[in-house]
Short mmCIF file of C-alpha atoms in Angstrom, two decimals:
data_model
loop_
_atom_site.label_atom_id
_atom_site.label_comp_id
_atom_site.label_asym_id
_atom_site.label_seq_id
_atom_site.Cartn_x
_atom_site.Cartn_y
_atom_site.Cartn_z
CA MET B 1 15.90 36.27 41.68
CA MET B 2 19.01 34.09 41.48
CA LYS B 3 17.18 31.24 43.22
CA LYS B 4 14.38 31.32 40.64
CA GLU B 5 16.87 31.13 37.75
CA VAL B 6 18.59 28.10 39.35
CA ILE B 7 15.23 26.35 39.71
CA ASP B 8 14.37 27.10 36.10
CA ILE B 9 17.71 25.66 34.89
CA ILE B 10 17.15 22.49 36.94
CA ASP B 11 13.63 22.10 35.52
CA ILE B 12 14.92 22.49 31.95
CA ARG B 13 17.67 19.96 32.58
CA GLU B 14 15.12 17.45 33.88
CA ILE B 15 13.00 17.95 30.79
CA ILE B 16 16.02 17.44 28.50
CA LEU B 17 16.90 14.23 30.32
CA GLN B 18 13.38 12.93 29.73
CA ILE B 19 13.42 13.63 25.95
CA PRO B 20 14.76 10.15 24.99
CA LEU B 21 11.98 8.52 27.03
CA ILE B 22 9.37 10.81 25.48
CA LEU B 23 10.60 9.97 21.98
CA GLU B 24 10.63 6.25 22.79
CA TYR B 25 6.96 6.46 23.72
CA CYS B 26 6.01 8.39 20.58
CA ILE B 27 8.30 7.84 17.55
CA PRO B 28 8.02 4.01 17.11
CA GLY B 29 4.23 4.17 17.29
CA LEU B 30 4.13 7.09 14.87
CA ILE B 31 6.31 5.17 12.39
CA PHE B 32 4.10 2.09 12.73
CA ILE B 33 0.84 3.98 12.23
CA ARG B 34 2.03 6.09 9.30
CA LEU B 35 3.45 3.09 7.43
CA PHE B 36 0.43 0.93 8.19
CA LEU B 37 -2.07 3.57 7.04
CA PHE B 38 -0.02 4.16 3.90
CA GLY B 39 0.03 0.42 3.19
CA ILE B 40 -3.76 0.08 3.48
CA SER B 41 -4.50 3.37 1.66
CA LYS B 42 -6.08 5.20 4.58
CA LYS B 43 -5.46 8.73 5.81
CA CYS B 44 -4.05 9.69 9.21
CA THR B 45 -6.55 10.57 11.91
CA SER B 46 -6.56 13.73 14.01
CA ASN B 47 -5.70 11.67 17.11
CA ILE B 48 -2.54 10.20 15.61
CA ILE B 49 -0.35 11.40 18.52
CA ILE B 50 -2.49 9.59 21.08
CA HIS B 51 -2.58 6.49 18.88
CA SER B 52 1.20 6.73 18.45
CA ILE B 53 1.74 6.74 22.21
CA VAL B 54 -0.52 3.69 22.62
CA ALA B 55 1.20 1.86 19.74
CA SER B 56 4.64 2.74 21.13
CA TYR B 57 3.64 1.30 24.50
CA PHE B 58 2.60 -2.00 22.92
CA ILE B 59 5.79 -2.12 20.81
CA LYS B 60 7.85 -1.57 23.95
CA TYR B 61 5.81 -4.20 25.79
CA ILE B 62 6.32 -6.75 23.00
CA LEU B 63 10.09 -6.14 22.89
CA GLU B 64 10.43 -6.38 26.65
CA SER B 65 8.36 -9.58 26.72
CA VAL B 66 10.46 -11.20 23.98
CA ASP B 67 13.62 -10.13 25.77
CA LYS B 68 12.45 -11.46 29.12
CA VAL B 69 10.80 -14.71 28.03
CA TRP B 70 13.00 -15.81 25.13
CA LEU B 71 16.26 -13.90 24.62
CA SER B 72 17.25 -13.68 28.29
CA SER B 73 16.90 -17.45 28.68
CA LEU B 74 19.38 -17.82 25.83
CA GLY B 75 21.75 -15.29 27.32
CA MET B 76 21.05 -12.90 24.47
CA GLY B 77 19.40 -9.98 26.20
CA ILE B 78 19.07 -6.81 24.13
CA SER B 79 19.24 -3.19 25.13
CA HIS B 80 16.01 -1.43 24.19
CA ASN B 81 16.45 1.94 22.55
CA LEU B 82 14.74 4.19 20.04
CA PHE B 83 16.56 2.65 17.06
CA ILE B 84 15.56 -0.94 17.90
CA SER B 85 11.97 0.07 18.66
CA SER B 86 11.71 2.00 15.38
CA ALA B 87 13.18 -0.87 13.38
CA PHE B 88 10.71 -3.28 14.98
CA ALA B 89 7.87 -0.82 14.22
CA ILE B 90 8.78 -0.93 10.51
CA ILE B 91 8.82 -4.75 10.48
CA LEU B 92 5.57 -4.94 12.46
CA SER B 93 3.79 -2.47 10.15
CA TYR B 94 4.81 -4.51 7.09
CA ALA B 95 3.50 -7.70 8.70
CA CYS B 96 0.21 -6.04 9.66
CA VAL B 97 -0.27 -4.66 6.13
CA ARG B 98 0.28 -8.15 4.67
CA ILE B 99 -2.26 -9.62 7.08
CA TYR B 100 -4.74 -6.81 6.43
CA ASN B 101 -4.47 -7.28 2.64
CA ASN B 102 -4.72 -11.07 2.80
CA LYS B 103 -7.49 -12.25 0.46
CA SER B 104 -8.79 -14.92 2.82
CA ILE B 105 -9.14 -12.43 5.66
CA LYS B 106 -10.88 -9.93 3.38
CA THR B 107 -13.28 -12.63 2.21
CA VAL B 108 -14.17 -13.65 5.75
CA ILE B 109 -14.72 -10.04 6.87
CA GLY B 110 -16.69 -9.30 3.71
CA ASN B 111 -18.96 -12.31 4.24
CA ILE B 112 -19.64 -11.22 7.81
CA THR B 113 -20.09 -7.47 7.33
CA HIS B 114 -20.95 -7.29 3.60
CA LYS B 115 -18.62 -4.29 3.46
CA SER B 116 -15.14 -3.60 2.16
CA ILE B 117 -12.39 -2.87 4.66
CA ASN B 118 -10.66 -0.63 2.10
CA ASN B 119 -11.28 2.89 0.85
CA ASN B 120 -9.68 2.09 -2.50
CA ILE B 121 -11.46 -0.26 -4.96
CA TRP B 122 -8.11 -1.34 -6.44
CA GLN B 123 -7.14 -2.83 -3.08
CA ASP B 124 -10.20 -5.09 -3.25
CA ARG B 125 -10.11 -6.17 -6.86
CA ILE B 126 -6.48 -6.14 -8.06
CA ASP B 127 -4.28 -9.22 -7.61
CA PHE B 128 -1.00 -7.45 -6.89
CA ASP B 129 0.99 -10.66 -6.50
CA ASN B 130 -0.02 -12.20 -9.82
CA CYS B 131 -0.43 -8.93 -11.73
CA SER B 132 -4.05 -8.55 -12.87
CA MET B 133 -4.73 -7.64 -16.49
CA LEU B 134 -7.02 -4.64 -17.16
CA TYR B 135 -9.30 -4.10 -20.14
CA ILE B 136 -10.06 -0.36 -20.20
CA LEU B 137 -12.51 1.51 -22.42
CA ASP B 138 -12.14 5.29 -22.41
CA ARG B 139 -14.72 7.91 -23.33
CA SER B 140 -13.28 8.41 -26.82
CA GLY B 141 -13.69 4.74 -27.72
CA LYS B 142 -10.05 3.73 -27.31
CA ARG B 143 -9.33 0.43 -25.62
CA TYR B 144 -6.33 -0.35 -23.48
CA ILE B 145 -5.19 -3.80 -22.38
CA GLY B 146 -2.28 -4.16 -19.98
CA ALA B 147 -0.97 -5.42 -16.68
CA PHE B 148 -1.76 -3.27 -13.65
CA ASP B 149 1.34 -1.39 -12.49
CA TYR B 150 0.60 1.49 -10.10
CA CYS B 151 -2.25 3.80 -9.16
CA GLU B 152 -2.67 7.16 -7.47
CA GLU B 153 -5.13 7.86 -4.67
CA ASN B 154 -6.34 11.31 -5.60
CA GLY B 155 -9.99 10.72 -6.48
CA MET B 156 -10.99 11.39 -10.09
CA ASP B 157 -7.74 13.27 -10.65
CA SER B 158 -5.80 10.03 -10.16
CA TRP B 159 -3.73 8.28 -12.79
CA ILE B 160 -3.22 4.53 -13.22
CA SER B 161 -0.18 2.97 -14.85
CA LEU B 162 -0.17 -0.09 -17.12
CA LYS B 163 2.77 -2.16 -18.31
CA ASP B 164 2.98 -4.67 -21.18
CA TYR B 165 0.11 -2.75 -22.70
CA VAL B 166 -1.76 -2.67 -26.00
CA ILE B 167 -3.70 0.31 -27.39
CA ILE B 168 -6.58 -0.47 -29.77
CA GLU B 169 -7.81 2.51 -31.80
CA ASN B 170 -9.81 2.55 -35.04
CA GLY B 171 -9.12 -1.14 -35.64
CA LYS B 172 -5.35 -0.69 -35.25
CA ARG B 173 -3.20 -2.07 -32.46
CA TYR B 174 -0.19 -0.40 -30.90
CA HIS B 175 1.78 -2.39 -28.36
CA THR B 176 5.02 -2.30 -26.45
CA GLU B 177 7.93 -4.09 -28.03
CA PRO B 178 8.62 -7.39 -26.24
CA MET B 179 12.15 -7.04 -24.96
CA ILE B 180 14.20 -7.74 -21.87
CA ASN B 181 13.79 -5.13 -19.11
CA ASN B 182 11.02 -3.36 -20.98
CA ASN B 183 10.17 -0.29 -18.88
CA ASP B 184 7.48 1.20 -21.12
CA LYS B 185 4.47 2.38 -19.12
CA LEU B 186 1.10 3.79 -20.10
CA LEU B 187 -0.59 6.40 -17.87
CA ILE B 188 -4.35 6.88 -18.01
CA ASN B 189 -6.34 9.51 -16.16
CA MET B 190 -9.35 8.24 -14.23
CA ARG B 191 -11.57 10.97 -15.71
CA ASP B 192 -11.07 9.53 -19.18
CA ILE B 193 -12.10 5.99 -18.22
CA LEU B 194 -15.58 4.72 -19.00
CA THR B 195 -15.27 1.08 -17.87
CA VAL B 196 -12.60 -1.24 -16.49
CA GLU B 197 -12.64 -5.03 -16.63
CA ILE B 198 -10.19 -7.01 -14.54
CA TYR B 199 -8.79 -10.39 -15.59
CA ASP B 200 -7.01 -12.55 -13.05
CA ASN B 201 -4.95 -15.67 -13.77
CA VAL B 202 -4.05 -14.38 -17.23
CA SER B 203 -0.37 -14.84 -18.00
CA ILE B 204 1.58 -11.99 -19.57
CA LEU B 205 2.72 -13.30 -22.93
CA ASN B 206 5.81 -12.19 -24.80
CA ASP B 207 3.49 -11.17 -27.63
CA GLU B 208 1.23 -8.48 -26.19
CA GLU B 209 -0.78 -8.42 -29.42
CA GLU B 210 -1.67 -12.10 -28.99
CA LEU B 211 -2.79 -11.43 -25.45
CA SER B 212 -4.90 -8.44 -26.47
CA GLN B 213 -6.44 -10.53 -29.27
CA GLN B 214 -7.50 -13.19 -26.77
CA ILE B 215 -9.18 -10.67 -24.47
CA ASP B 216 -10.64 -8.70 -27.37
CA ASN B 217 -12.15 -11.86 -28.87
CA SER B 218 -13.78 -12.68 -25.52
CA GLN B 219 -15.31 -9.20 -25.58
CA LYS B 220 -16.72 -9.74 -29.07
CA ARG B 221 -18.18 -13.14 -28.14
CA ARG B 222 -19.81 -11.58 -25.11
CA THR B 223 -21.35 -8.85 -27.29
CA LEU B 224 -22.72 -11.40 -29.76
CA ASP B 225 -24.21 -13.46 -26.93
#
């Protein structure tokens, strides 16, 4: 009986000693996948653990290759550990998200497959870098004009946020006051939206009413045509 207990203790000690290695082959990949999927608006798969192990292996391989080929030749070898691998996973996920969301790459893939690589229409149509302007008509007849700010990803229960906005209702205009560090935001529920028009390459003016007038006039001309 004593011999069995000793064997059990030795087995547990061996398992404990292997925990850092197990984490090194799981945590960095898990961080990479979760951040990458969040950045491209996709949900985690059921096989995320297996994918995390594979991603962790490639992260470890990349770090070891860089260390061997480049850093070691400069006398700057690094000690690989969970912290360094996790930090690299964060940087790598950010780079991959930027590449994935690149307009040129999306255009090429779209021309080849005639499909979107995103599950979220905003990812395809909004210019996040230059701040697209939205012209929104809701089911009550109100119109909203503003710069895209944020959006939820919860189906028809989602909300979108506009900044530097103008509300047009019954011929009257209500707009945010142009001021420094203006943090006013307008939240609109997707269920209340009838149509959305997106305007790129439209500068945000200090006078939101002037901007709304420009877009509103283009709407009227289109209706007359």
